[in-house]
Every structure is written in structure tokens, then in C-alpha cells.
Tab-separated table of C-alpha atoms in Angstrom:
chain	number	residue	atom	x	y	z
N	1	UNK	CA	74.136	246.558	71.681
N	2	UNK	CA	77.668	245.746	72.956
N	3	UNK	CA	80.007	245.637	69.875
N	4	UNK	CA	81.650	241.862	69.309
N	5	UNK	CA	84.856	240.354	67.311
N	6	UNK	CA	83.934	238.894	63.823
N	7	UNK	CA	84.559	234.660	64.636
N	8	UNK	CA	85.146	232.538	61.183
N	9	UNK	CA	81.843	231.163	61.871
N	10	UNK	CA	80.382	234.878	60.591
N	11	UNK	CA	78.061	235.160	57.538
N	12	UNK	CA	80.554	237.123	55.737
N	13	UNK	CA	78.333	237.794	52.787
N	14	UNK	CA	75.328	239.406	54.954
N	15	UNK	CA	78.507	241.441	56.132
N	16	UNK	CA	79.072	242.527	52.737
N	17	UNK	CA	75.609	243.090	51.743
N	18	UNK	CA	75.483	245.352	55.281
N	19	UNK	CA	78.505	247.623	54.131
N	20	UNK	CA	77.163	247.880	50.371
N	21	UNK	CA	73.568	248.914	51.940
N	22	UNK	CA	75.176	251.499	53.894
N	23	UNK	CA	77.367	253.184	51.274
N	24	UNK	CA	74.947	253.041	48.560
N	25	UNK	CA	74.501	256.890	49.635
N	26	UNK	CA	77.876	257.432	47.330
N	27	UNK	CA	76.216	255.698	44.527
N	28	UNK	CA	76.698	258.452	41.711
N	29	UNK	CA	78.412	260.851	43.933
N	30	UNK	CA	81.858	259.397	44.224
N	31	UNK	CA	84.309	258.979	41.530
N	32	UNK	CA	85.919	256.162	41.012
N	33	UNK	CA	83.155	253.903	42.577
N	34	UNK	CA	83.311	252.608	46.379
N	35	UNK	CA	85.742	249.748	46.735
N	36	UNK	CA	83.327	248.346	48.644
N	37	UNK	CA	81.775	246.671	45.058
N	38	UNK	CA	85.074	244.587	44.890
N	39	UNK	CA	84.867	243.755	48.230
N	40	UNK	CA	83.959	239.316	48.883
N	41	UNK	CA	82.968	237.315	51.604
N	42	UNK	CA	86.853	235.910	51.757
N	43	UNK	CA	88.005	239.206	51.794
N	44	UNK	CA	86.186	240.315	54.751
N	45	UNK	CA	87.487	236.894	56.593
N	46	UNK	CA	91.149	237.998	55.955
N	47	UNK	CA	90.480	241.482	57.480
N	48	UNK	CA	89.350	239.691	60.459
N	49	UNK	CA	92.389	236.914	60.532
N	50	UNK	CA	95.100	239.820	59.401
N	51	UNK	CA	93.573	242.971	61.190
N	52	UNK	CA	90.212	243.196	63.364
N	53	UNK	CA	86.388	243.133	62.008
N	54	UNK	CA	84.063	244.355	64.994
N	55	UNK	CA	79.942	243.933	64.808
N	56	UNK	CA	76.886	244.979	66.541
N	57	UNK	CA	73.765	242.475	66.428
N	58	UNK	CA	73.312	239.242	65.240
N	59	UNK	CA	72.511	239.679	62.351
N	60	UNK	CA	75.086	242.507	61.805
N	61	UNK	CA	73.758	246.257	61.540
N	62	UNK	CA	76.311	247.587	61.997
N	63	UNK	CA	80.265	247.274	61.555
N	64	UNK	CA	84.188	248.362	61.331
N	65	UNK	CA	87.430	247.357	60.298
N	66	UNK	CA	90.485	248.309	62.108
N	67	UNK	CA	93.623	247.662	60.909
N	68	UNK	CA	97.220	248.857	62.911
N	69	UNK	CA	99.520	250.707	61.592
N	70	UNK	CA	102.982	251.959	62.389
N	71	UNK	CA	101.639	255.529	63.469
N	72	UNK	CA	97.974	254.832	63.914
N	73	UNK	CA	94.916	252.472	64.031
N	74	UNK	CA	92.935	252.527	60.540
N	75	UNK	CA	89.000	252.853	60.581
N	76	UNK	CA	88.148	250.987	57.227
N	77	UNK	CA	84.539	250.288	55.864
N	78	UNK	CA	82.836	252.049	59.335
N	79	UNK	CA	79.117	250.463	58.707
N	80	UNK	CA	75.570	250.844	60.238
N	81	UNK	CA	72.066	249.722	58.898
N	82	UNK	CA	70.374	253.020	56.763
N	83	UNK	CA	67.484	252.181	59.003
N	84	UNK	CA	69.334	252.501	62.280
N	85	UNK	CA	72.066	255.370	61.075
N	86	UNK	CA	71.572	258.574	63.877
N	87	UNK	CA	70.941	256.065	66.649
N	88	UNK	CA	74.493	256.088	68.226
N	89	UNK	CA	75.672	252.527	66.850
N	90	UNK	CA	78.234	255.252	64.910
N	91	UNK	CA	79.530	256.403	68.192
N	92	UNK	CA	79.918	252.758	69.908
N	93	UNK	CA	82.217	252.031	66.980
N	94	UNK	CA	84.522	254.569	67.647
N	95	UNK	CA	84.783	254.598	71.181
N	96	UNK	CA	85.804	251.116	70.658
N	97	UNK	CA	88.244	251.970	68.127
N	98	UNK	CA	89.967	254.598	70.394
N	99	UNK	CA	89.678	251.417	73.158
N	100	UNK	CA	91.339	249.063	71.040
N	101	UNK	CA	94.271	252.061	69.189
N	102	UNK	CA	94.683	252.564	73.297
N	103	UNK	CA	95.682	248.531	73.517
N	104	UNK	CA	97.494	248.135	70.371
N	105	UNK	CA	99.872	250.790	72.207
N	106	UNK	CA	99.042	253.373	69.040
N	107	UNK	CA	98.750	257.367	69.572
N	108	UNK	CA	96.044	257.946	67.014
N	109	UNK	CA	93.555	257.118	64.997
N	110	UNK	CA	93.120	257.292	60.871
N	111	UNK	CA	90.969	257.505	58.017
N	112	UNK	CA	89.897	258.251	54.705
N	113	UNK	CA	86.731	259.566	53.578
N	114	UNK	CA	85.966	260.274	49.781
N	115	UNK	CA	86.669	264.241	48.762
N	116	UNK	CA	82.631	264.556	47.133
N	117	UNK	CA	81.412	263.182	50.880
N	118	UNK	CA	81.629	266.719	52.306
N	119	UNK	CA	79.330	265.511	55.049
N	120	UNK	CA	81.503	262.641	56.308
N	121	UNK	CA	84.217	265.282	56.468
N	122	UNK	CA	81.909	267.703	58.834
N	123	UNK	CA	80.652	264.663	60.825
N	124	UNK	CA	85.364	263.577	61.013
N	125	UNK	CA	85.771	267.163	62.190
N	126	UNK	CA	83.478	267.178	64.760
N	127	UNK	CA	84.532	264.248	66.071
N	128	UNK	CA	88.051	266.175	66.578
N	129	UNK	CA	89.942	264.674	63.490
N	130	UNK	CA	92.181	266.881	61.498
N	131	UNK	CA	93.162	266.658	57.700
N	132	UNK	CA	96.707	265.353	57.165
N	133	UNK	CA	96.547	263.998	53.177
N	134	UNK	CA	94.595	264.132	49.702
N	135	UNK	CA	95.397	261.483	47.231
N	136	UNK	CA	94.335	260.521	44.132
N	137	UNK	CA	93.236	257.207	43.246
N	138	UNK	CA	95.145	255.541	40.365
N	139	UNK	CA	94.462	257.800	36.617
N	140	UNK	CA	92.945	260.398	38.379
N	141	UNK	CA	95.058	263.793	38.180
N	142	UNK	CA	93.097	265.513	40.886
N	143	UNK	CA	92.393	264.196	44.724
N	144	UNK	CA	89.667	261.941	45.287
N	145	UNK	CA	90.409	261.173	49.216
N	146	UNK	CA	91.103	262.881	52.359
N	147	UNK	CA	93.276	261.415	55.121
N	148	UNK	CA	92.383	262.103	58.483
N	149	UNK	CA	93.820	261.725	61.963
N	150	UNK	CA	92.556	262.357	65.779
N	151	UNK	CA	95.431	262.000	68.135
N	152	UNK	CA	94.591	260.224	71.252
N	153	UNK	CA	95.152	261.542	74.976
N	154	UNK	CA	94.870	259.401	78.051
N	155	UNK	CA	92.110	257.224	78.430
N	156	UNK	CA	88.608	258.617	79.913
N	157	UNK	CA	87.989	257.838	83.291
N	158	UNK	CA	85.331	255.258	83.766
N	159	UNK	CA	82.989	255.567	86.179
N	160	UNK	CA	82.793	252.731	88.803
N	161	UNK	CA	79.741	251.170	89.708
């Protein structure tokens, strides 16, 4: 499945309903709950007018938000189908994140992961990311997410066909 840019023609709801299937994991396990429960159809449309919204199938299983900024590209709301999670749809994602950080002319990329999800942090590490933040969401007096951040080096060579 070759990953595609989100069109305003998307079904932004089956998006939605996508993302909330795949977090449900944190349901009880995360504190405050996801923000992907406030999340709408029209907000997913402005991510993809205002930053980028990238899919795999039609329909969706799988998708990610990426979203520049002034030191890095932000992974937001990284999605796949429970069903088709361990498959490598994961792994297309990010290579096409570090593709597109590489075009936006940024040195790194970032993300947050939830402090309960100790997994997610394992699977970050792995994947060569470092910690660089905890914050706490608003009234909370402890953390309650972690900041990551993989620098990027040159770009892989391809091989030619």
C-alpha cells in the first residue's frame, strides 16, 4: 500500500472513527483521556488544509498527521487498523515522515506519546528517538506526556532499478 495525501473529497469521519479504533488501547490507561474523543470530521480537514494528513487504503487503515515546525516535523495521531497493527503499515508512515521532514528542509522529527504508554515509548526508542520533554496537561501537577525527537542524517540511498 503506497501511502497518499488526504484530498477534501476524504470521508473525514471514517478517518476519525479509524484513529478512535486504534487508540482505544489507552481507554482506561491514560489520564486525562485521548484528545482524539474531541477530535471532528472538520478538524481533521483543517489538519490537512493547515499541515499534512497522509493515508494508506481506500478506505483508510491506516494514517498520520504531520505538522512543521520551526525545529522539527510533528507526528500527530500516527494510526493503523487493530486488525492490521504489526504488518509494517507503522513503518511506511514514518519513512514517509522522515521523506517529507527531509523536503520541508527540517533536521528532525517530533512527538509525544502519553507517560502510562510505556510501550509506545520502547517501540520511539527503538526507532532511534530520544526524550527531550515531560509536560503536564492542564490541572495535572505531575507529567502526563513525553516529548520525543530523532534527528535526521542524510537521506538513504535508494537503490536504482
Amino acid at each position: 500500500m503506497i501511502p497518499h495525501k488526504a484530498r477534501e473529497a476524504e470521508d473525514w469521519e471514517a478517518i476519525r472513527e479509524l484513529i478512535l479504533r486504534a487508540f482505544a488501547f489507552m481507554e482506561g490507561r491514560i489520564d486525562p483521556p485521548s484528545s482524539a474523543h474531541r477530535l471532528t470530521p472538520e478538524a481533521i480537514a483543517r489538519q490537512a488544509r493547515e499541515g499534512e494528513v497522509w493515508l494508506m487504503g481506500d478506505p483508510a487503515v491506516a494514517c498520520l498527521f504531520l505538522t512543521p515546525l520551526p525545529q522539527a516535523l510533528y507526528l500527530g495521531k500516527m494510526a493503523v487498523e487493530p486488525a492490521l497493527q504489526g504488518h509494517g503499515l507503522g513503518r511506511v508512515l514514518m519513512a514517509l515522515a522522515e521523506d517529507r521532514a527531509r523536503a520541508l528542509g527540517l533536521p528532525a522529527l517530533e512527538l509525544e506519546t502519553r507517560i502510562e504508554l510505556v510501550e509506545n515509548q520502547a517501540a520511539f526508542r527503538a526507532m532511534g528517538f530520544t526524550q527531550v520533554a515531560a509536560k503536564a496537561h492542564p490541572g495535572f501537577d505531575r507529567p502526563t506526556s513525553l516529548t520525543f525527537r530523532r534527528a535526521l542524517g542524510p537521506a538513504p540511498a535508494r537503490a536504482r532499478g
